[in-house]
Amino acid sequence: MLNSLVRRSLLRKVPVQPIILPVAHLSLETQPLERLQSFRTSENNPLNHSDDHIGQFYTIPSEHKKKLFLYGGLPRSYDTQTKTFNESCLMIRKPSVDVINCLRHVDYSKPAVRFILYGKKGQGKSLSLAHIIHYGYSAGFLIVHVPWVGGWLRRCQESSISEFKPGCIDTNLDAAAWLVHFKHQNSHLLDNPDLRTTQDHVWSKRESTPKDVPLGELVDHGINRIKFASQCIVVLAEEIKQLSREGKCKTLVVVDGFNGFFYPNTRILTEKKEVVHPKNVTVTEAFLNLSRFDWKNGAAVVTVDELAIAEKDHISHFPRYLLGRDGFEHMDPFVPVAVPTYTKLEFTSCMDYYRERRWVLPLDGQDEELQFLSAMNPYRLMLLCNSV
């Protein structure tokens, strides 16, 4: 990749003079081994991550990545970068470690605890969520994961009038795709004989899902009979809550862009071309149900994001503003978790990782320049280090 000095020289059409640097800056092999490796940890099991690992990268095993993120959950820019680097590495950051520590020690016999991750755009909320999901999978949680709420409410594939709830709109193609995602993430748990439906569910005069059948059959019904997919998610949410109450599973609800459920302007229209409020979209009911605290053996971790709403000029990135009054009251009480910009340690670790991957050239003054240009924002730093 061309460094910033070379790019400016090319733009000015000035010949680039050879830069004479100490030998230590010309070759990664000549740098001290501890300098190159301090940004990595060999502890790839998120169950063992602690404050001692903050600022270090760990590798997500390829089979875990396919299991958890095949159908979404990782930012597109990060996913592209993992293909370039030929490995999936996540930085262990304090917000995710704090949530993981709470999930380790919370009393699951009490009402479900809710966490809200918040921060400015590009500061790493989605990747912190990915780390928490990996922990939940490793700890044996049943994972209920929505990769991005805006994908349903602003870019839905189709919509139709609900046959079950008057005045509501179904988004069945997106709902069926989410059921595939849920089944893929939890296939190792859906075979558990304890996870069975707790009541009968009637879909039509000829179709029903009886009580005491494997939960996977309920999921398969929504996938195979797409017209019932949205309502199937609503039923699945209530079944999961009941199974958790009975102690048959521990559930981790993870939603990225949760405030999208409370933003009035969707891109879903009625037959009269009227904008549909999120509360009138069938699947919204399911995830608002799962994010309440009227159940146990579960926890909910969500993010609020400026990108989840369509306003051009955002006043604030804090939960009270992004959730609005209704959303804030719905989630209250919750544990707020700020996702800040990189610390100096995290910035250095990220730059060392880029150098180790041969993504940037090691030059004098490089870190100071990029700190200033990126303002220590992880996404901005990634863009500055991208090739042109």
Tab-separated table of C-alpha atoms in Angstrom, residues 196-201 209-212 235 238-239 242:
chain	number	residue	atom	x	y	z
A	196	ARG	CA	-39.949	-28.876	22.784
A	197	THR	CA	-42.991	-26.728	22.125
A	198	THR	CA	-45.067	-25.973	25.205
A	199	GLN	CA	-48.428	-25.493	23.469
A	200	ASP	CA	-50.341	-26.121	20.243
A	201	HIS	CA	-50.048	-23.637	17.396
A	209	THR	CA	-47.737	-27.493	15.146
A	210	PRO	CA	-48.752	-29.669	18.108
A	211	LYS	CA	-47.513	-29.384	21.639
A	212	ASP	CA	-44.394	-31.320	22.684
A	235	VAL	CA	-44.503	-17.838	18.358
A	238	GLU	CA	-42.716	-16.833	23.262
A	239	GLU	CA	-41.686	-20.508	23.223
A	242	GLN	CA	-41.191	-20.188	28.304
